Amino acid sequence: MKFGKWLKQQIQETLPDWRENFLSYKDLKKLVRLISSGPMIRVGATSSKAPGKAEAEFVYLLNGEIEKFNGFFMEKEEDFIIRHKELKRRIQTVIEKWGENGTHPSAEIYKHEMTKIRKDIVNFHGEMVLLINYSNINYTGLAKILKKYDKRTGGLLRSPFIQEVLRQPFFTTDLVSKLAKEIEATIDAVFPLRKPESTSTAVTRVPVAEEGIFRNTVAALMSMQEMRKGSSTVSHFSLPPLNLPDSDLPQLLQISSPITIP
């Protein structure tokens, strides 16, 4: 599958309101074609493309894309930090008020509130996976278009530009990965999974993440696994190993399994 078609597919499998924040690969590709079809100039014994407006537009658009990625990524990081604190506060409030040892113990209200919280947590975890995938996809797209630029123009833009990309906020996913691990630990601690051998304990099937987010999260995990596979075409420009959450596809499916709420 050609990268442009693959990118379109990946964007379709992400949250709809994120779509405008992905790489404008089609526009960049048009500029590369325009540059590569320009006249050749001879300098000494070598020939190369004459620098011009299209080259300047290409670099300008690339820098604009980086700013777009960083702005969106950092905004989501800040939002995730706030939401993570709020979820922890909600859990603590429910336990202290309606839990078995709370100020107003009520098994019915406790179960109802925890059901809502768990759904929000799984949605939240899914968004974090999607944001890490967002970073992966845009890095991959930049590497692809820069490779195309160098190949068609004889330029040497890819190496220095990628070195700058590796230092950009949108490429640094450590904080989001850390939050994802904490969310997974919260799910394990507060919402224990049913043990397969147990037949006597009643199980409450809690509605999990909204179907769209869950489906897209699974697609994102599969996409990340594919992008990070080794192959004969791997180079130092290939997507480096990232600090992804420990959860893989089986774990994600387990997170969304039936649970018991004490």
CSV table of C-alpha atoms in Angstrom, one decimal:
chain,number,residue,atom,x,y,z
A,1,MET,CA,0.0,0.0,0.0
A,2,LYS,CA,1.3,3.4,-0.9
A,3,PHE,CA,2.1,5.7,2.0
A,4,GLY,CA,-0.5,8.4,1.1
A,5,LYS,CA,-3.3,5.8,1.1
A,6,TRP,CA,-2.0,4.2,4.3
A,7,LEU,CA,-1.9,7.6,6.0
A,8,LYS,CA,-5.5,8.4,5.0
A,9,GLN,CA,-6.5,5.1,6.5
A,10,GLN,CA,-4.7,5.8,9.7
A,11,ILE,CA,-6.3,9.2,10.0
A,12,GLN,CA,-9.8,7.7,9.4
A,13,GLU,CA,-9.1,5.3,12.3
A,14,THR,CA,-8.4,8.2,14.8
A,15,LEU,CA,-10.8,10.5,16.6
A,16,PRO,CA,-12.5,12.7,14.0
A,17,ASP,CA,-11.6,16.0,15.6
A,18,TRP,CA,-7.9,15.1,15.4
A,19,ARG,CA,-7.9,14.8,11.6
A,20,GLU,CA,-6.8,18.4,10.8
A,21,ASN,CA,-3.7,18.0,13.0
A,22,PHE,CA,-2.0,15.2,11.0
A,23,LEU,CA,0.7,15.7,8.4
A,24,SER,CA,-0.3,17.5,5.2
A,25,TYR,CA,1.4,14.8,3.2
A,26,LYS,CA,-0.5,15.4,-0.1
A,27,ASP,CA,0.5,19.1,-0.1
A,28,LEU,CA,4.1,18.3,0.6
A,29,LYS,CA,4.1,15.6,-2.1
A,30,LYS,CA,2.8,18.1,-4.7
A,31,LEU,CA,5.6,20.5,-3.9
A,32,VAL,CA,8.2,17.7,-4.3
A,33,ARG,CA,6.8,16.9,-7.7
A,34,LEU,CA,7.0,20.6,-8.7
A,35,ILE,CA,10.5,20.9,-7.5
A,36,SER,CA,11.7,17.7,-9.2
A,37,SER,CA,10.2,18.8,-12.5
A,38,GLY,CA,12.1,22.1,-12.6
A,39,PRO,CA,15.1,22.9,-14.8
A,40,MET,CA,18.5,21.5,-14.1
A,41,ILE,CA,21.6,23.8,-13.7
A,42,ARG,CA,25.2,22.8,-14.1
A,43,VAL,CA,27.8,23.8,-11.6
A,44,GLY,CA,31.2,22.5,-12.6
A,45,ALA,CA,30.9,18.8,-13.5
A,46,THR,CA,27.6,18.2,-11.6
A,47,SER,CA,24.0,19.1,-12.2
A,48,SER,CA,21.3,19.9,-9.7
A,49,LYS,CA,17.9,21.5,-9.4
A,50,ALA,CA,17.9,25.3,-9.3
A,51,PRO,CA,16.8,26.5,-5.8
A,52,GLY,CA,13.6,28.5,-6.0
A,53,LYS,CA,10.2,29.3,-4.6
A,54,ALA,CA,9.0,25.7,-4.5
A,55,GLU,CA,11.9,24.7,-2.3
A,56,ALA,CA,11.3,27.6,0.1
A,57,GLU,CA,7.6,26.7,0.3
A,58,PHE,CA,8.5,23.1,1.0
A,59,VAL,CA,10.7,24.0,3.9
A,60,TYR,CA,8.3,26.6,5.2
A,61,LEU,CA,5.4,24.0,5.1
A,62,LEU,CA,7.6,21.4,6.9
A,63,ASN,CA,8.4,23.8,9.7
A,64,GLY,CA,4.7,24.8,9.9
A,65,GLU,CA,3.8,21.1,10.2
A,66,ILE,CA,6.2,20.7,13.1
A,67,GLU,CA,4.7,23.7,14.9
A,68,LYS,CA,1.2,22.2,14.3
A,69,PHE,CA,2.3,18.8,15.7
A,70,ASN,CA,3.9,20.3,18.8
A,71,GLY,CA,1.0,22.6,19.6
A,72,PHE,CA,-1.6,19.8,19.4
A,73,PHE,CA,0.5,17.3,21.2
A,74,MET,CA,1.4,19.6,24.2
A,75,GLU,CA,-2.2,20.7,24.4
A,76,LYS,CA,-3.3,17.1,24.7
A,77,GLU,CA,-0.6,16.4,27.3
A,78,GLU,CA,-1.8,19.2,29.5
A,79,ASP,CA,-5.4,18.0,29.1
A,80,PHE,CA,-4.4,14.4,30.0
A,81,ILE,CA,-2.6,15.6,33.2
A,82,ILE,CA,-5.8,17.5,34.4
A,83,ARG,CA,-8.1,14.6,33.5
A,84,HIS,CA,-5.8,12.1,35.2
A,85,LYS,CA,-6.0,14.1,38.5
A,86,GLU,CA,-9.8,14.4,38.2
A,87,LEU,CA,-10.3,10.7,37.7
A,88,LYS,CA,-8.2,9.9,40.8
A,89,ARG,CA,-10.2,12.4,42.7
A,90,ARG,CA,-13.5,10.9,41.5
A,91,ILE,CA,-12.5,7.4,42.5
A,92,GLN,CA,-11.4,8.5,46.0
A,93,THR,CA,-14.6,10.5,46.5
A,94,VAL,CA,-16.8,7.4,45.6
A,95,ILE,CA,-14.8,5.1,47.9
A,96,GLU,CA,-14.9,7.6,50.8
A,97,LYS,CA,-18.6,8.4,50.4
A,98,TRP,CA,-20.4,5.2,49.1
A,99,GLY,CA,-17.8,2.5,49.7
A,100,GLU,CA,-18.2,-0.2,52.3
A,101,ASN,CA,-16.4,1.9,54.8
A,102,GLY,CA,-17.6,5.2,53.5
A,103,THR,CA,-19.6,8.0,55.2
A,104,HIS,CA,-22.8,7.0,53.4
A,105,PRO,CA,-22.3,3.3,52.3
A,106,SER,CA,-24.5,2.2,49.5
A,107,ALA,CA,-23.6,-0.8,47.3
A,108,GLU,CA,-26.0,0.3,44.6
A,109,ILE,CA,-24.7,3.9,44.3
A,110,TYR,CA,-21.1,2.7,44.6
A,111,LYS,CA,-21.5,0.3,41.7
A,112,HIS,CA,-23.3,2.8,39.6
A,113,GLU,CA,-20.6,5.5,40.0
A,114,MET,CA,-17.8,3.1,39.6
A,115,THR,CA,-19.3,1.9,36.3
A,116,LYS,CA,-19.3,5.4,34.9
A,117,ILE,CA,-15.7,6.0,36.1
A,118,ARG,CA,-14.5,2.8,34.5
A,119,LYS,CA,-16.0,3.7,31.2
A,120,ASP,CA,-14.3,7.1,31.4
A,121,ILE,CA,-11.0,5.5,32.3
A,122,VAL,CA,-11.0,3.1,29.4
A,123,ASN,CA,-11.9,5.9,27.0
A,124,PHE,CA,-9.1,8.0,28.5
A,125,HIS,CA,-6.5,5.2,28.1
A,126,GLY,CA,-7.6,4.8,24.5
A,127,GLU,CA,-7.0,8.5,23.8
A,128,MET,CA,-3.5,8.2,25.2
A,129,VAL,CA,-2.7,5.3,22.9
A,130,LEU,CA,-4.1,7.2,20.0
A,131,LEU,CA,-1.9,10.2,20.9
A,132,ILE,CA,1.2,8.0,20.9
A,133,ASN,CA,0.2,6.6,17.6
A,134,TYR,CA,-0.3,10.2,16.3
A,135,SER,CA,3.4,10.8,17.1
A,136,ASN,CA,4.4,7.7,15.3
A,137,ILE,CA,2.4,8.4,12.2
A,138,ASN,CA,3.6,12.0,11.8
A,139,TYR,CA,7.2,11.1,12.3
A,140,THR,CA,6.9,8.3,9.8
A,141,GLY,CA,5.3,10.7,7.3
A,142,LEU,CA,8.0,13.3,7.7
A,143,ALA,CA,10.7,10.6,7.1
A,144,LYS,CA,8.9,9.4,4.0
A,145,ILE,CA,8.4,12.8,2.4
A,146,LEU,CA,12.0,13.9,3.2
A,147,LYS,CA,13.3,10.7,1.6
A,148,LYS,CA,11.2,11.5,-1.5
A,149,TYR,CA,12.5,15.0,-1.5
A,150,ASP,CA,16.2,14.0,-1.4
A,151,LYS,CA,15.7,11.3,-4.0
A,152,ARG,CA,13.9,13.5,-6.5
A,153,THR,CA,16.0,16.7,-6.0
A,154,GLY,CA,19.4,15.3,-5.1
A,155,GLY,CA,19.2,17.3,-1.9
A,156,LEU,CA,20.4,16.4,1.5
A,157,LEU,CA,17.6,17.7,3.7
A,158,ARG,CA,16.4,14.5,5.4
A,159,SER,CA,19.2,13.9,7.8
A,160,PRO,CA,19.5,17.4,9.4
A,161,PHE,CA,15.7,17.8,9.5
A,162,ILE,CA,15.1,14.4,11.2
A,163,GLN,CA,17.7,15.2,13.8
A,164,GLU,CA,15.7,18.3,14.7
A,165,VAL,CA,12.5,16.3,14.7
A,166,LEU,CA,13.9,13.9,17.3
A,167,ARG,CA,14.1,16.8,19.7
A,168,GLN,CA,10.6,18.1,19.2
A,169,PRO,CA,7.9,17.8,21.9
A,170,PHE,CA,5.5,15.8,19.7
A,171,PHE,CA,8.1,13.1,19.3
A,172,THR,CA,8.7,12.8,23.1
A,173,THR,CA,6.0,10.5,24.4
A,174,ASP,CA,7.5,9.6,27.8
A,175,LEU,CA,4.9,11.6,29.8
A,176,VAL,CA,1.9,10.1,28.0
A,177,SER,CA,3.3,6.6,28.3
A,178,LYS,CA,3.8,7.2,32.1
A,179,LEU,CA,0.2,8.3,32.4
A,180,ALA,CA,-1.0,5.3,30.4
A,181,LYS,CA,0.9,2.9,32.8
A,182,GLU,CA,-0.7,4.7,35.8
A,183,ILE,CA,-4.1,4.3,34.3
A,184,GLU,CA,-3.5,0.6,33.7
A,185,ALA,CA,-2.4,0.2,37.3
A,186,THR,CA,-5.6,2.0,38.5
A,187,ILE,CA,-7.8,-0.4,36.5
A,188,ASP,CA,-6.0,-3.4,37.9
A,189,ALA,CA,-6.2,-2.1,41.5
A,190,VAL,CA,-9.8,-0.7,41.5
A,191,PHE,CA,-11.5,-2.9,38.9
A,192,PRO,CA,-10.3,-6.4,39.4
A,193,LEU,CA,-11.0,-8.8,36.5
A,194,ARG,CA,-13.0,-11.9,37.0
A,195,LYS,CA,-10.9,-15.0,37.6
A,196,PRO,CA,-11.7,-17.7,35.0
A,197,GLU,CA,-11.9,-20.5,37.6
A,198,SER,CA,-14.4,-18.6,39.7
A,199,THR,CA,-18.0,-19.6,39.1
A,200,SER,CA,-19.7,-18.5,42.4
A,201,THR,CA,-19.0,-14.8,42.2
A,202,ALA,CA,-21.6,-12.7,40.5
A,203,VAL,CA,-20.0,-10.6,37.7
A,204,THR,CA,-21.2,-7.2,36.6
A,205,ARG,CA,-20.6,-6.5,32.9
A,206,VAL,CA,-19.6,-2.9,32.8
A,207,PRO,CA,-20.1,-0.9,29.6
A,208,VAL,CA,-16.6,-0.2,28.4
A,209,ALA,CA,-15.2,2.6,26.2
A,210,GLU,CA,-17.3,4.1,23.5
A,211,GLU,CA,-17.2,1.7,20.6
A,212,GLY,CA,-15.5,4.2,18.3
A,213,ILE,CA,-12.6,4.9,20.7
A,214,PHE,CA,-12.1,1.3,21.5
A,215,ARG,CA,-12.1,0.2,17.9
A,216,ASN,CA,-9.7,3.0,17.0
A,217,THR,CA,-7.4,2.2,19.9
A,218,VAL,CA,-7.1,-1.4,18.8
A,219,ALA,CA,-6.3,-0.2,15.3
A,220,ALA,CA,-3.7,2.2,16.7
A,221,LEU,CA,-2.0,-0.5,18.7
A,222,MET,CA,-1.8,-2.8,15.6
A,223,SER,CA,-0.5,0.2,13.5
A,224,MET,CA,2.3,0.9,16.0
A,225,GLN,CA,3.3,-2.8,16.1
A,226,GLU,CA,3.5,-2.7,12.3
A,227,MET,CA,5.5,0.5,12.1
A,228,ARG,CA,8.1,-0.8,14.6
A,229,LYS,CA,8.6,-4.1,12.9
A,230,GLY,CA,12.1,-4.9,11.6
A,231,SER,CA,12.5,-5.3,7.9
A,232,SER,CA,15.2,-5.3,5.2
A,233,THR,CA,14.4,-1.6,4.5
A,234,VAL,CA,15.1,-0.4,8.0
A,235,SER,CA,17.6,2.5,8.3
A,236,HIS,CA,18.6,5.1,10.8
A,237,PHE,CA,15.7,7.1,9.6
A,238,SER,CA,13.2,4.4,10.4
A,239,LEU,CA,10.9,5.0,13.4
A,240,PRO,CA,13.1,4.4,16.5
A,241,PRO,CA,11.9,2.3,19.4
A,242,LEU,CA,9.6,4.5,21.5
A,243,ASN,CA,8.6,4.4,25.1
A,244,LEU,CA,5.1,2.9,24.5
A,245,PRO,CA,2.8,1.8,27.2
A,246,ASP,CA,3.3,-1.8,28.4
A,247,SER,CA,-0.2,-2.6,27.2
A,248,ASP,CA,-0.4,-4.6,23.9
A,249,LEU,CA,-3.5,-5.7,22.1
A,250,PRO,CA,-4.3,-8.7,24.4
A,251,GLN,CA,-3.9,-6.5,27.4
A,252,LEU,CA,-6.2,-3.8,26.0
A,253,LEU,CA,-8.8,-6.5,25.3
A,254,GLN,CA,-8.4,-7.7,28.9
A,255,ILE,CA,-9.0,-4.1,30.2
A,256,SER,CA,-12.3,-4.2,28.4
A,257,SER,CA,-13.4,-7.6,29.8
A,258,PRO,CA,-16.2,-8.2,32.4
A,259,ILE,CA,-15.2,-7.1,35.9
A,260,THR,CA,-16.4,-7.5,39.4
A,261,ILE,CA,-17.1,-4.4,41.4
A,262,PRO,CA,-16.8,-5.1,45.1
